[in-house]
Tab-separated table of C-alpha atoms (C1' of nucleotides) in Angstrom:
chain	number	residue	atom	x	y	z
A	1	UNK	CA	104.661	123.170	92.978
A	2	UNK	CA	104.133	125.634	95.681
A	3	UNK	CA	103.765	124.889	99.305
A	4	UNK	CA	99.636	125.049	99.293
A	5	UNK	CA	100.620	122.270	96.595
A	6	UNK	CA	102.875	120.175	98.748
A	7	UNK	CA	100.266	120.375	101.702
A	8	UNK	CA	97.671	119.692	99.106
A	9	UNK	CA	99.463	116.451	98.103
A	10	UNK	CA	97.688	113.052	98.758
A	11	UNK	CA	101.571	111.558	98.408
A	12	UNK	CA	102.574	113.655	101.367
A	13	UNK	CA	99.813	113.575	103.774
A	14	UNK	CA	100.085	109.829	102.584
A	15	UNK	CA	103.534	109.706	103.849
A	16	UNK	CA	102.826	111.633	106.868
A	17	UNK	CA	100.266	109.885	108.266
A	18	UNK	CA	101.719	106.937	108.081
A	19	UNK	CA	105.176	108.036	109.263
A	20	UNK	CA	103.000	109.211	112.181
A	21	UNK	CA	101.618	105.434	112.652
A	22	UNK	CA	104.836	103.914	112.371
A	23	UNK	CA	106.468	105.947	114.712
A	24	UNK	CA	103.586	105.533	117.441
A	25	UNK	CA	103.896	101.822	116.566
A	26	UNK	CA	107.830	101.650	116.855
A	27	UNK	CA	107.478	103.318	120.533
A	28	UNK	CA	104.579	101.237	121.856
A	29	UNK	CA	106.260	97.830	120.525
A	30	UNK	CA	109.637	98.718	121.869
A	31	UNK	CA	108.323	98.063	125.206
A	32	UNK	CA	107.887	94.354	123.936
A	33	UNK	CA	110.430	93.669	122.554
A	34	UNK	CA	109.287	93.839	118.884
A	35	UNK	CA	110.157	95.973	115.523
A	36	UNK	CA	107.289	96.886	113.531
A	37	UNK	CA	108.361	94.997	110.957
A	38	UNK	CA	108.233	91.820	113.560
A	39	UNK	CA	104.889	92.857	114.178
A	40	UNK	CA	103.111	92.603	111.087
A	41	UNK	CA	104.755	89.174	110.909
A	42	UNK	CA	103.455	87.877	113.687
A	43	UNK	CA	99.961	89.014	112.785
A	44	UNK	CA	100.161	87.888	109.199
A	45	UNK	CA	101.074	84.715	110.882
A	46	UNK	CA	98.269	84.588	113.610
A	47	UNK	CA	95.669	85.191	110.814
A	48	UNK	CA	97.066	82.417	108.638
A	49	UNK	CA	99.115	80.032	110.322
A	50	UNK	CA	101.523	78.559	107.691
A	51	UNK	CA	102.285	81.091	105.409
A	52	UNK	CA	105.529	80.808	103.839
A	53	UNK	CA	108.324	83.296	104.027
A	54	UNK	CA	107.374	84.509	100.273
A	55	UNK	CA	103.821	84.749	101.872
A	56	UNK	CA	104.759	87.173	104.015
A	57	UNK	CA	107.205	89.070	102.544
A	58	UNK	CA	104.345	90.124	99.719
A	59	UNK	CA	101.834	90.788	102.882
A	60	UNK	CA	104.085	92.716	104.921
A	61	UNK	CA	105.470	94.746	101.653
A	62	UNK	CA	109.086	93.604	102.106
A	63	UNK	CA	110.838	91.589	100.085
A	64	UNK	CA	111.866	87.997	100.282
A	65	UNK	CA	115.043	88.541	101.577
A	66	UNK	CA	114.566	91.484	104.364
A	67	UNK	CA	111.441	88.963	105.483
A	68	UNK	CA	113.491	86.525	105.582
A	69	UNK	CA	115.538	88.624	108.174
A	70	UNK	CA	113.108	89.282	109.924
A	71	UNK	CA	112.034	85.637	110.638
A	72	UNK	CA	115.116	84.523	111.351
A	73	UNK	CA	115.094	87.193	114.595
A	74	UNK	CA	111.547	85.890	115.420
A	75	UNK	CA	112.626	82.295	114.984
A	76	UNK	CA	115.937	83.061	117.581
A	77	UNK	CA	113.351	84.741	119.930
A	78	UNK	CA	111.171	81.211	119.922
A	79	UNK	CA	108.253	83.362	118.697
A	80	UNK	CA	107.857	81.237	115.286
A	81	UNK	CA	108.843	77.766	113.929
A	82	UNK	CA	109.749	76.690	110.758
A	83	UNK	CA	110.527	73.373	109.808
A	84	UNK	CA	113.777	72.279	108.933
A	85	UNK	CA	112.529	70.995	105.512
A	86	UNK	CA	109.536	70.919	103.774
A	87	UNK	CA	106.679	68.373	103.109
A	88	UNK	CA	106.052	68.677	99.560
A	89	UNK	CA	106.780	71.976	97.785
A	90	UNK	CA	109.857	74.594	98.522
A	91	UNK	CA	107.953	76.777	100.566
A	92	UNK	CA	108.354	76.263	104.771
A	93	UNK	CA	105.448	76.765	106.633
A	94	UNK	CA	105.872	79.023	109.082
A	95	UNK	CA	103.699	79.242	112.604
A	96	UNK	CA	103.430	81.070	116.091
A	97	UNK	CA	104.753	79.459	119.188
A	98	UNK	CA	103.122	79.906	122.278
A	99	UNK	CA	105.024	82.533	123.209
A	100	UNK	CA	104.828	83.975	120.399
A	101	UNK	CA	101.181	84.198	120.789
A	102	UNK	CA	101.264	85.765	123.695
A	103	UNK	CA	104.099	88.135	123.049
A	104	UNK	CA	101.419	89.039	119.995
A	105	UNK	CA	98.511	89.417	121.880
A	106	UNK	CA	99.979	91.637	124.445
A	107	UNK	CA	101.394	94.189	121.926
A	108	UNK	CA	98.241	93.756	119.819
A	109	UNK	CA	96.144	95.467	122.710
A	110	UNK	CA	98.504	98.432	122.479
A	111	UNK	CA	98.633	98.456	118.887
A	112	UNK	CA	94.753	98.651	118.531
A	113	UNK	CA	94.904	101.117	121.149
A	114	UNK	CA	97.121	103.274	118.613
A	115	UNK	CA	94.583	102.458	115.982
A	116	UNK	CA	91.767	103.677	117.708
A	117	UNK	CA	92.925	106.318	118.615
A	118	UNK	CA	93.979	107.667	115.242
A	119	UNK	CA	91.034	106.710	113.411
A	120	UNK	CA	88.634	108.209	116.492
A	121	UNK	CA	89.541	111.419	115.554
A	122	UNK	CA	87.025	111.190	112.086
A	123	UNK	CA	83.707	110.597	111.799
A	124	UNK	CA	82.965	106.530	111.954
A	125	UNK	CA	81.303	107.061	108.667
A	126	UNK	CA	84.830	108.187	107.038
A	127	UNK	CA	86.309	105.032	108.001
A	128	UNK	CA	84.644	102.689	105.163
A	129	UNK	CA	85.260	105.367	102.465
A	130	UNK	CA	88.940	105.781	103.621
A	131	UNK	CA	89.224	101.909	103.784
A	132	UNK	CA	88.019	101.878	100.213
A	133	UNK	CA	90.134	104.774	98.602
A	134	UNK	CA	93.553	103.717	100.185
A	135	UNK	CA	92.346	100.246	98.401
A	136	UNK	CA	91.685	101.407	95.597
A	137	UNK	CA	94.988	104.146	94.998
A	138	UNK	CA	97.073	100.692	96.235
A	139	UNK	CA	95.519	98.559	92.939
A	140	UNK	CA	95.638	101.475	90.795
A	141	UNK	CA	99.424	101.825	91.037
A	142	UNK	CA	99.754	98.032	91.215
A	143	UNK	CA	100.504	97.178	94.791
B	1	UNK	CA	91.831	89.304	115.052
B	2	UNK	CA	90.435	87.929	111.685
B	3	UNK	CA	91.277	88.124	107.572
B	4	UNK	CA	89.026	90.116	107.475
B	5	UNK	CA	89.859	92.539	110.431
B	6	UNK	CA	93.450	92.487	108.774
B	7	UNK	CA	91.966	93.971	105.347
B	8	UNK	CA	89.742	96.203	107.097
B	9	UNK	CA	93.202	97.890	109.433
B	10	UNK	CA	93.343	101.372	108.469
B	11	UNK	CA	96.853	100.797	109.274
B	12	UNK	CA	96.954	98.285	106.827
B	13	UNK	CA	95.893	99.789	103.725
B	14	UNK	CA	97.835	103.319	104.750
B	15	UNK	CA	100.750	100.787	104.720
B	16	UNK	CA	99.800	99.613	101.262
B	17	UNK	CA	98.696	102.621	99.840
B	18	UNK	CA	102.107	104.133	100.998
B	19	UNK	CA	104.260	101.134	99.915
B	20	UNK	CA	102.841	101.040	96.315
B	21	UNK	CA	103.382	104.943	95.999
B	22	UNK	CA	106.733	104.265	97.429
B	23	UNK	CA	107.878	101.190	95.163
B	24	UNK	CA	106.396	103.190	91.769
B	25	UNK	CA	108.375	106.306	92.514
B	26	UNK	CA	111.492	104.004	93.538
B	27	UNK	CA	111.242	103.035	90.033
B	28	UNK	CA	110.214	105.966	88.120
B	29	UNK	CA	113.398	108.220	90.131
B	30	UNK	CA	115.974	105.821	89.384
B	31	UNK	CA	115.698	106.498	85.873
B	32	UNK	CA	116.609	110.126	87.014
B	33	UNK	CA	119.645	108.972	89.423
B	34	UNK	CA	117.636	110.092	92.009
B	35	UNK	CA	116.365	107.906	95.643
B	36	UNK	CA	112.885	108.516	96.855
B	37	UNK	CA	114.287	110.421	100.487
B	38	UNK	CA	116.706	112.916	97.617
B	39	UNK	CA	113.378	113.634	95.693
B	40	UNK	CA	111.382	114.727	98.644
B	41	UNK	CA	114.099	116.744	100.015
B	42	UNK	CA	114.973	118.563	96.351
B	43	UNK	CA	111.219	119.347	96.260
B	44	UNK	CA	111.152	120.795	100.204
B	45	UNK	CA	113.951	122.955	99.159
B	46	UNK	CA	112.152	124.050	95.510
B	47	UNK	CA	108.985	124.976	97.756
B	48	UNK	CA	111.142	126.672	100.691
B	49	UNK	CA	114.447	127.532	99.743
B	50	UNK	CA	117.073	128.353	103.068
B	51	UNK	CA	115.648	125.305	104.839
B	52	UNK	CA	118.367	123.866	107.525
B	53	UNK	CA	118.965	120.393	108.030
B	54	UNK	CA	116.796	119.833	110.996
B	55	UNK	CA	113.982	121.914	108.886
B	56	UNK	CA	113.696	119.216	105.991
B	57	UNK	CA	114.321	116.426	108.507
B	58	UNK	CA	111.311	116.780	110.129
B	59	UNK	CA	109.582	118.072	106.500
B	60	UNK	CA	110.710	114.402	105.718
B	61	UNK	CA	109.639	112.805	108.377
B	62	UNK	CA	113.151	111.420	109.150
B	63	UNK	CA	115.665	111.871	111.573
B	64	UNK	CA	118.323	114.821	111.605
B	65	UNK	CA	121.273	112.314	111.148
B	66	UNK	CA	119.094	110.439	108.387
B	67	UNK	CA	118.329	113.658	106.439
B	68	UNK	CA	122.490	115.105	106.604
B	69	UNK	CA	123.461	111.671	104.894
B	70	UNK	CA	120.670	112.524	102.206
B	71	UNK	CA	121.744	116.138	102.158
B	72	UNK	CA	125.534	115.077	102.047
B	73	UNK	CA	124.643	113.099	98.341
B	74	UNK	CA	123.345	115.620	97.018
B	75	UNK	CA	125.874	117.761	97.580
B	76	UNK	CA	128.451	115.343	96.344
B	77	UNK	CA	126.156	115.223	93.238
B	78	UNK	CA	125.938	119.051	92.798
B	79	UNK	CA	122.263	119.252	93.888
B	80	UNK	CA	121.982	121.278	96.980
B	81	UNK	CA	124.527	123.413	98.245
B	82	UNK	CA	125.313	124.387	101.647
B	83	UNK	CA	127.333	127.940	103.195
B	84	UNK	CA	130.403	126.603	105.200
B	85	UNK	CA	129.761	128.588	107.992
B	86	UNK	CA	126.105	130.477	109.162
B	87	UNK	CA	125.098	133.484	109.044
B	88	UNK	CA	123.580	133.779	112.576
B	89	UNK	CA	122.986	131.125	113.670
B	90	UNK	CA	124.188	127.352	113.568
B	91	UNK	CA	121.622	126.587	110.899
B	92	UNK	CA	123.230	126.010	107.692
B	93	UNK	CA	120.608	127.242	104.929
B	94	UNK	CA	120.167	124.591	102.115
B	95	UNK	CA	119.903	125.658	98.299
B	96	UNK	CA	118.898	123.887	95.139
B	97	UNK	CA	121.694	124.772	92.146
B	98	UNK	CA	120.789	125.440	88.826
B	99	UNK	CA	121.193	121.494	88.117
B	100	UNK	CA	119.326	120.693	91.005
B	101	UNK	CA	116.515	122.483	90.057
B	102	UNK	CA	116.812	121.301	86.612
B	103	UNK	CA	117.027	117.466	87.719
B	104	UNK	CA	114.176	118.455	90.160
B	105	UNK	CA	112.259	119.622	87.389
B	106	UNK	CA	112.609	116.800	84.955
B	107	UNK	CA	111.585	114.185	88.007
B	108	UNK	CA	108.516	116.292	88.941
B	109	UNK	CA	107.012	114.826	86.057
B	110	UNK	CA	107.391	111.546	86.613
B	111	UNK	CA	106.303	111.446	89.871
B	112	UNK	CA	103.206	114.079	89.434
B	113	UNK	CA	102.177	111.598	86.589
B	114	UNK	CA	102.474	108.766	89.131
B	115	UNK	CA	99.999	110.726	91.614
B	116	UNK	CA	97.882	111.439	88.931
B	117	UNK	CA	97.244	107.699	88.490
B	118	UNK	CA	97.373	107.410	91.960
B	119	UNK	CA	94.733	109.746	92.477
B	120	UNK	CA	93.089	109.059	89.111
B	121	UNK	CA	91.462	106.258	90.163
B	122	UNK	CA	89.206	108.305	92.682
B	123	UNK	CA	85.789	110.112	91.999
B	124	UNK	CA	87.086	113.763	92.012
B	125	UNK	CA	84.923	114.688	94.754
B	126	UNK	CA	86.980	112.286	97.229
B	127	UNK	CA	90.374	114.020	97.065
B	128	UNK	CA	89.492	116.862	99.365
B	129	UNK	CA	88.063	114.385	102.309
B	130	UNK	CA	90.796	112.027	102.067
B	131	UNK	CA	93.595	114.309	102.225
B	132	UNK	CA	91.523	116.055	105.357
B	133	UNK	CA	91.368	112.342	106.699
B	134	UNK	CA	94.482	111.875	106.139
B	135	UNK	CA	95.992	115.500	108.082
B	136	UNK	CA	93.716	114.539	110.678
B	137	UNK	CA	94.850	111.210	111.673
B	138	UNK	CA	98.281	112.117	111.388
B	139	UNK	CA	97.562	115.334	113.861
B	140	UNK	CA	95.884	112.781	115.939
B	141	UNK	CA	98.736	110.325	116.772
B	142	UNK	CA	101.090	113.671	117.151
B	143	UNK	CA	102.778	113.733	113.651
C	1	DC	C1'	121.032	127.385	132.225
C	2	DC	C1'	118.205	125.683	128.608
C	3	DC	C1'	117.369	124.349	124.031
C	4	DA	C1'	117.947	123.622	119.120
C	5	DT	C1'	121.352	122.629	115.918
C	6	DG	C1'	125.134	120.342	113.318
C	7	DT	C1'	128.066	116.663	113.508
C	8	DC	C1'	130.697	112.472	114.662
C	9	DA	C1'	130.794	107.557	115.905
C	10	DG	C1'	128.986	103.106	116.215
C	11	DT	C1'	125.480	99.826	115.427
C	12	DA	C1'	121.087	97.684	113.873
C	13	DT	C1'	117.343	96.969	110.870
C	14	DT	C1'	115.597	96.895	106.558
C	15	DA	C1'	116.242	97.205	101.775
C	16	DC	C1'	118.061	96.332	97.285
C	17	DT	C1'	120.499	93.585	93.615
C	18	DG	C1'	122.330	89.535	91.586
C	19	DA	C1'	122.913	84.804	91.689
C	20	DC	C1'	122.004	79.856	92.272
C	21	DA	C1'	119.840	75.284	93.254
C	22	DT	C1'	115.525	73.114	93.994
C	23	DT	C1'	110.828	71.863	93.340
C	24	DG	C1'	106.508	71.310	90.826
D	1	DC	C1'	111.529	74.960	79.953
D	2	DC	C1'	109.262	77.844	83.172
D	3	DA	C1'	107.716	79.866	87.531
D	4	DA	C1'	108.100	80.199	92.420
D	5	DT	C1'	110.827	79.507	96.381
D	6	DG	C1'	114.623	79.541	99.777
D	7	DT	C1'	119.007	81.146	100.356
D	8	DC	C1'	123.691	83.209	99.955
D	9	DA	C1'	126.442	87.303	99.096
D	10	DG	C1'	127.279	92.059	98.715
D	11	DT	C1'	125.881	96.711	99.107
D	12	DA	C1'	123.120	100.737	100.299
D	13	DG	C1'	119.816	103.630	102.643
D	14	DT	C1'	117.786	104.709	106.811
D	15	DA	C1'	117.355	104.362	111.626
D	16	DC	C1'	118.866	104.366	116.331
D	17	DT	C1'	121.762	105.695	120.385
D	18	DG	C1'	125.028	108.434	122.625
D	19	DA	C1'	127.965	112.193	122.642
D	20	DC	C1'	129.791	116.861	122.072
D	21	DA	C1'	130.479	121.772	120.791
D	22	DT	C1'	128.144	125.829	119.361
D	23	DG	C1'	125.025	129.510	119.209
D	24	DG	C1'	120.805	132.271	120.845
DNA sequence: CCCATGTCAGTATTACTGACATTG
DNA sequence: CCAATGTCAGTAGTACTGACATGG
């Protein structure tokens, strides 16, 4: 592979660009208090209140256990609440406090601001086909 | 922001895109005794041999004292191999061995088959835009 | 002096594996 | 029995910060 190769290499720019998001994301949500990974939690969770820790772990592409780290810092924080045991299945429910609402919402604006910001630099009719293709590479390896 | 805000996050399905390609070449270089972070770095070295530590660092999109521990497995493992003192210098210029290169080799397959499938499932005539889309956006948030 | 580099230390987050009991 | 879940334990990879000496 030669180095117009690498460049050339859907992997790479794959990686870069989001290692470029991640990083902008890490710096912005320090200032809140929040990981990334804490992040995507909390928005999993303020799209569908109740999702178990399984739930999330396959949203936020983490497994059970390092989600279940994760929670447990939210939880400490008073950000989410899980019961102590559960109604009928295995599974504990997991939802937003108040606070953690609000901690969300402020670091969402920021987040979206991020967002913006790195998809303003295409053309608004790249977005859907971009949308579509990163879809459709995830389902084609299996993710 | 809604479900369907959430599936429509460019952010989102880089993260997925990136976290499939990332889980299938987990798999694929384990079978070669090789982690994902030693794969990238082998083939940074294969494509521009004398690179320093800092170089591939930020080729890796990882941290200086992220990419030494990498580089310091490899050269337990006979991979890479480093002068003990510089030439000019403080860079120390990295080189694949002949095993390296040979292990590099073998894994290239794997995970160029992997991209292929990746990429496969894509009308040939959307490669070039994405990976444009892609450099742009990361150029965009500074990365 | 400034800056990039290599390196050491310590710590934190996230990740993996394997394992086990529980629930439906 | 089987599948999914929550959880415990151990380990590993990657990240951060701060610090320091070195070389150009």
């Amino acid at each position: 592979m030669t180095q117009d190769e690498l460049d050339a290499s859907v992997g790479y720019v794959l990686k870069r660009a989001q290692a470029a998001l991640r990083g902008a994301m890490d710096a912005a949500l320090r200032e809140h208090g929040l990981t990334t990974p804490q992040y995507v939690c909390l928005e999993l969770l303020d799209q569908r209140p109740g999702l178990s820790n399984a739930e999330l772990a396959r949203g936020a592409f983490v497994s059970r256990q390092s989600m279940n780290v994760v929670l447990r810092g939210l939880e400490e924080g008073g950000l989410v609440e899980r019961p102590a045991q559960a109604a009928h299945g295995r599974a504990l429910p997991v939802r937003l406090t108040a606070e953690g609402r609000e901690r969300l919402r402020r670091a969402h604006a920021d987040v979206f601001e991020i967002e913006r910001r790195m998809v303003g630099v295409l053309g608004p009719e790249r977005v859907e086909p971009l949308l579509a293709d990163l879809t459709r590479m995830a389902e084609g390896l299996g993710g």
